[in-house]
mmCIF file of N, CA and C in Angstrom:
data_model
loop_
_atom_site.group_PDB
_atom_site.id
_atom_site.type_symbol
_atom_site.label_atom_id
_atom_site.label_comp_id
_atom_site.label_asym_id
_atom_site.label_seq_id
_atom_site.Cartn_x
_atom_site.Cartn_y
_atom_site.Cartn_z
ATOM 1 N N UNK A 241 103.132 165.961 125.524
ATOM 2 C CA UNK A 241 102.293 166.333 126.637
ATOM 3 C C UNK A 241 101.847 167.794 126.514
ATOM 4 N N UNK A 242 102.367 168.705 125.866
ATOM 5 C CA UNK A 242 102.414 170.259 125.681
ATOM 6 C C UNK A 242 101.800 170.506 124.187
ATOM 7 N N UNK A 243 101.452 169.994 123.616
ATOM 8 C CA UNK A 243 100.932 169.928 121.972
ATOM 9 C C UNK A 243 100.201 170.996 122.320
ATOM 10 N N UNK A 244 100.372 171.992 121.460
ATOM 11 C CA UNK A 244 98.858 172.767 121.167
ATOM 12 C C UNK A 244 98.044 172.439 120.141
ATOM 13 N N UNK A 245 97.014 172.070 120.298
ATOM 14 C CA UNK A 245 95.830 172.589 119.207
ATOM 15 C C UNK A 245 95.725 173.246 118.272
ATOM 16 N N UNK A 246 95.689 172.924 116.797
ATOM 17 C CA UNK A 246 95.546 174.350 116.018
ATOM 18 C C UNK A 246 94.069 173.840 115.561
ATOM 19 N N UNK A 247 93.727 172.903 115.747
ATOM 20 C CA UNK A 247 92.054 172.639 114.983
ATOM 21 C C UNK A 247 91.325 172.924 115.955
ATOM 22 N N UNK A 248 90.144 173.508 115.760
ATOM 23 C CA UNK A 248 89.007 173.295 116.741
ATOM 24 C C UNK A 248 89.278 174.023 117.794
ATOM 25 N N UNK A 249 88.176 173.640 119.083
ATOM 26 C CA UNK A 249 88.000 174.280 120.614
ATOM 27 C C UNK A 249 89.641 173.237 120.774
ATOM 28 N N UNK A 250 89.983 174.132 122.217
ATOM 29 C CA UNK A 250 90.639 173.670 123.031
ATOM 30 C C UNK A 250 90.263 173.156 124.116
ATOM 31 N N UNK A 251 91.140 171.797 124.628
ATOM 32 C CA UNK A 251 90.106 171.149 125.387
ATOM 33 C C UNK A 251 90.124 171.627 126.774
ATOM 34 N N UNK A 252 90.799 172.473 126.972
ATOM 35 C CA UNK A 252 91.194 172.979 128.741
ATOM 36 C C UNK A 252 89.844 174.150 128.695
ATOM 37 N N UNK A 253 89.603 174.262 127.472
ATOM 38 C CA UNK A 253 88.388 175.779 127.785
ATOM 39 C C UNK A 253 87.216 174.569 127.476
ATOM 40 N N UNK A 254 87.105 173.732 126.751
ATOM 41 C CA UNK A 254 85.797 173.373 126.870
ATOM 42 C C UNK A 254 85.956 172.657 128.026
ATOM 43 N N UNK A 255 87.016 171.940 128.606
ATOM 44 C CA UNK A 255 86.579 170.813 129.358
ATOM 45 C C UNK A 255 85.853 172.047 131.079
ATOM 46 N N UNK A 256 86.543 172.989 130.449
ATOM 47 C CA UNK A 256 85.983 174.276 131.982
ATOM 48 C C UNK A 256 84.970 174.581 131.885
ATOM 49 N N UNK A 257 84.526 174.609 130.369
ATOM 50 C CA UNK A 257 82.933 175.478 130.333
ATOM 51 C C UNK A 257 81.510 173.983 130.459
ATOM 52 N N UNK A 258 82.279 172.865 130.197
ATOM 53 C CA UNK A 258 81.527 171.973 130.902
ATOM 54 C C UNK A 258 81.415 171.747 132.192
ATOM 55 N N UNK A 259 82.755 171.976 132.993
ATOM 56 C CA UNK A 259 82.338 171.719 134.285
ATOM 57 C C UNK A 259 81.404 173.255 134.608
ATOM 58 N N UNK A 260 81.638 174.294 134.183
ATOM 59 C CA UNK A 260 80.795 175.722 134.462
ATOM 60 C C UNK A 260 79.197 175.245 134.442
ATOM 61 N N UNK A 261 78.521 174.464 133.110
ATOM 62 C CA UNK A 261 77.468 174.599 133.127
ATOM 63 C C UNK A 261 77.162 173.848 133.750
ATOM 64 N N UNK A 262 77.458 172.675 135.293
ATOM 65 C CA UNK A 262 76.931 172.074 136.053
ATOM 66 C C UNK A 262 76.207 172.995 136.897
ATOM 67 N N UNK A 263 76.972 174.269 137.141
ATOM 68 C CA UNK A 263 76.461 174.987 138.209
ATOM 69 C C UNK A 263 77.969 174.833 139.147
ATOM 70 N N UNK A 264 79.113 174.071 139.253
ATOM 71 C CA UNK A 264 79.905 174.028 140.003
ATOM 72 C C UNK A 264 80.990 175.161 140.039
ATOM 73 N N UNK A 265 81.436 175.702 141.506
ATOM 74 C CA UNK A 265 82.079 176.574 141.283
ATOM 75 C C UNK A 265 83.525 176.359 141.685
ATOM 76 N N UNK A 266 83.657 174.844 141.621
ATOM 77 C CA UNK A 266 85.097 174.239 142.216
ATOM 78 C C UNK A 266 84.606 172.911 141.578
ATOM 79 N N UNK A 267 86.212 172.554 141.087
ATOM 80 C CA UNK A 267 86.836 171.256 140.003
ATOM 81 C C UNK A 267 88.076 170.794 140.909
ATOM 82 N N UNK A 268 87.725 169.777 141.203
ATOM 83 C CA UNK A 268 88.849 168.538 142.262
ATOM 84 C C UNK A 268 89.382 168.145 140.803
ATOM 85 N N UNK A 269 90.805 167.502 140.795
ATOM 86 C CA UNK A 269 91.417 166.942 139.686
ATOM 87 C C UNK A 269 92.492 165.811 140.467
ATOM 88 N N UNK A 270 92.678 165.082 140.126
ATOM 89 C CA UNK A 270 93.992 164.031 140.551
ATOM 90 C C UNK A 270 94.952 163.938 140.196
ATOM 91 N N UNK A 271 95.055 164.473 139.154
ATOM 92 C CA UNK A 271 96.601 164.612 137.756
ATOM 93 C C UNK A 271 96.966 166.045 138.283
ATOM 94 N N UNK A 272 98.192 166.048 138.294
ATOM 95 C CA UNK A 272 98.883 167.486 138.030
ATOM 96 C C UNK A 272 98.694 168.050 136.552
ATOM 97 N N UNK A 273 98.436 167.126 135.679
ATOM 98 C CA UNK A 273 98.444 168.267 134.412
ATOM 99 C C UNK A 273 97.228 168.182 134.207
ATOM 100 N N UNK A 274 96.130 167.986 134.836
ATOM 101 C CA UNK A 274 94.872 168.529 134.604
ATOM 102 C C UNK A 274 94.330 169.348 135.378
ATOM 103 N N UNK A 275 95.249 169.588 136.565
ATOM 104 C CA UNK A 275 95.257 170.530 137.234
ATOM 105 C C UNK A 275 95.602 171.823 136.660
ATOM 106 N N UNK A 276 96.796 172.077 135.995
ATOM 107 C CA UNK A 276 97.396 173.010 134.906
ATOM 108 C C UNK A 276 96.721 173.635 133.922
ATOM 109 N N UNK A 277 96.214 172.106 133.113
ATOM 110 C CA UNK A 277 94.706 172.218 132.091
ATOM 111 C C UNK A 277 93.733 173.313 132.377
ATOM 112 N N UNK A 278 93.259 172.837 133.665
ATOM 113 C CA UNK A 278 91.905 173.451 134.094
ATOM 114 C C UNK A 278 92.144 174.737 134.380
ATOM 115 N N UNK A 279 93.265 174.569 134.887
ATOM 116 C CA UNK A 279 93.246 176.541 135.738
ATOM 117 C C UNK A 279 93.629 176.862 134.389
ATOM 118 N N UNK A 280 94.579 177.227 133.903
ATOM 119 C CA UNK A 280 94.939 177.792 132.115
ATOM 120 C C UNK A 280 93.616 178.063 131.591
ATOM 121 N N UNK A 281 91.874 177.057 131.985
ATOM 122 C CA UNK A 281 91.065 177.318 131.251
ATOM 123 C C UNK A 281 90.340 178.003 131.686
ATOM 124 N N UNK A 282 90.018 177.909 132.758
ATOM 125 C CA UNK A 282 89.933 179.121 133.709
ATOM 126 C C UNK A 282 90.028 180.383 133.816
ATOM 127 N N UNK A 283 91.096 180.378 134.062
ATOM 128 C CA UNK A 283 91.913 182.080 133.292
ATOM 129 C C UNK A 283 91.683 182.175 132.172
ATOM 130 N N UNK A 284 91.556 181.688 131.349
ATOM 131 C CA UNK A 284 91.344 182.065 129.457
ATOM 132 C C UNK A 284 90.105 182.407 129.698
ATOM 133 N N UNK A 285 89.340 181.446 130.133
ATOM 134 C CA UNK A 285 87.543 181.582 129.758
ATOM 135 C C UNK A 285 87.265 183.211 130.536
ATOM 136 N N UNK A 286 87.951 183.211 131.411
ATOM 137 C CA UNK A 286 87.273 184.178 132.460
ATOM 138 C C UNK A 286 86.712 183.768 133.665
ATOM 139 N N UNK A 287 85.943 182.636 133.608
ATOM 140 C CA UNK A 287 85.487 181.956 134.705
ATOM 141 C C UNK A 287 85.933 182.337 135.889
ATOM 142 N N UNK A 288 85.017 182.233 136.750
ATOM 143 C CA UNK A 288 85.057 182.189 138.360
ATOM 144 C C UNK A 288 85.002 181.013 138.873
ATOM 145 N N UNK A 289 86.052 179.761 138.426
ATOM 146 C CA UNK A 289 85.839 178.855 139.207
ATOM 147 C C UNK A 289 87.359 178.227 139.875
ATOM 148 N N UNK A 290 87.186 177.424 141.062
ATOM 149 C CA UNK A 290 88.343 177.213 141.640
ATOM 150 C C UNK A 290 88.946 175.879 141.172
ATOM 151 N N UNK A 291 90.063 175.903 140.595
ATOM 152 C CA UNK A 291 90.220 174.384 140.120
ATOM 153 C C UNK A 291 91.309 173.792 141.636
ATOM 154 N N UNK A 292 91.130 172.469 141.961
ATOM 155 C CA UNK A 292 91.943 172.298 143.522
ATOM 156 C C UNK A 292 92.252 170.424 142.939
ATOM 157 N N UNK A 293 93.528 170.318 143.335
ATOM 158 C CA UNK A 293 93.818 168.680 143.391
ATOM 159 C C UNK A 293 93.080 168.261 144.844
ATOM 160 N N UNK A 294 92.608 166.992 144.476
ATOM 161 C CA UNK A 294 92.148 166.144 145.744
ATOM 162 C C UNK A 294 92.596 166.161 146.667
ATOM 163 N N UNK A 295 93.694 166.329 147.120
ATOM 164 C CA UNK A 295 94.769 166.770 148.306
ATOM 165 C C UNK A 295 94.020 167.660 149.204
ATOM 166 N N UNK A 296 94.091 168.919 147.937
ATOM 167 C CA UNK A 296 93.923 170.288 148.586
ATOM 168 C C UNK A 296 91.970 170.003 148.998
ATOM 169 N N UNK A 297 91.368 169.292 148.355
ATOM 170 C CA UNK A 297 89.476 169.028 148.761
ATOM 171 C C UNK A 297 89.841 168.490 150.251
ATOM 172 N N UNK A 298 90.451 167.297 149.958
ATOM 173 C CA UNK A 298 90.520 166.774 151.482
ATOM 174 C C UNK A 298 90.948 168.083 152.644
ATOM 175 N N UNK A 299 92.054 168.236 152.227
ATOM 176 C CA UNK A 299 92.472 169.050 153.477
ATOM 177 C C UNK A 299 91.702 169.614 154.078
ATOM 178 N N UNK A 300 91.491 170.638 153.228
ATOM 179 C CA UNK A 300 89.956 171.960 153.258
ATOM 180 C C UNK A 300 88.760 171.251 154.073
ATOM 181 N N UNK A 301 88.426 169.927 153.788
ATOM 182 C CA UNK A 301 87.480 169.009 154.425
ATOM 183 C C UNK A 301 87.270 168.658 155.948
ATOM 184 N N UNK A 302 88.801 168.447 155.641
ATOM 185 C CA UNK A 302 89.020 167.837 157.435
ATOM 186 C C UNK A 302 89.798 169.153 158.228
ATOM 187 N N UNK A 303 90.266 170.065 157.619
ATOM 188 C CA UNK A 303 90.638 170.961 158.340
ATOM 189 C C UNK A 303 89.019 172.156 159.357
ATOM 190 N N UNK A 304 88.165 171.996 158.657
ATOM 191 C CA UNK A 304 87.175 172.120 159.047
ATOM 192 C C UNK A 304 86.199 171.620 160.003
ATOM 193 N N UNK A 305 86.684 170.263 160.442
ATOM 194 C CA UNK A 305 86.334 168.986 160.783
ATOM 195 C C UNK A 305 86.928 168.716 162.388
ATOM 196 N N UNK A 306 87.785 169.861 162.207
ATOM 197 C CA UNK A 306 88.965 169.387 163.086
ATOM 198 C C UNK A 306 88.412 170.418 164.401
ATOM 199 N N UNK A 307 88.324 170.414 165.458
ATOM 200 C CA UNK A 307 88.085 171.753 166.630
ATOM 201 C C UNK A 307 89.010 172.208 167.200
ATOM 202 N N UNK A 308 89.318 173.333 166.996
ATOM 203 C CA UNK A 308 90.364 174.041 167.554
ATOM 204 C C UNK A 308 90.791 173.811 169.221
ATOM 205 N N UNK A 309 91.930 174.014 169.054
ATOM 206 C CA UNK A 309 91.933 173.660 170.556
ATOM 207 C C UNK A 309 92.214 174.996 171.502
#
């Protein structure tokens, strides 16, 4: 599960600089280790983007959703 790469791109920086050139500045993930993946690529690349498990989209969603009382 932890293999590094010695050939080629790594896939946690390309799989980031693909989601980068959508224009998106936040990556939902469902796996914990692509959660790991992404931010690691993140931080490497430099990128400004937020990587968040589906959990944390929802929450953020409906916590917004919700009217204070």
């Amino acid at each position: 599960m932890w293999l590094e790469e010695r050939i080629g791109k790594r896939v946690n920086i390309e799989r980031t600089q693909e989601a980068m050139s959508t224009g998106a500045d936040a990556m939902g993930v469902a796996c914990p280790y692509c959660l790991i993946m992404l931010d690691d690529g993140a931080k490497a690349t430099g990128e400004r983007i937020t990587v968040l498990d589906v959990a944390q989209v929802v929450a953020e969603a409906t916590e917004s959703a919700v009217p204070s009382a």
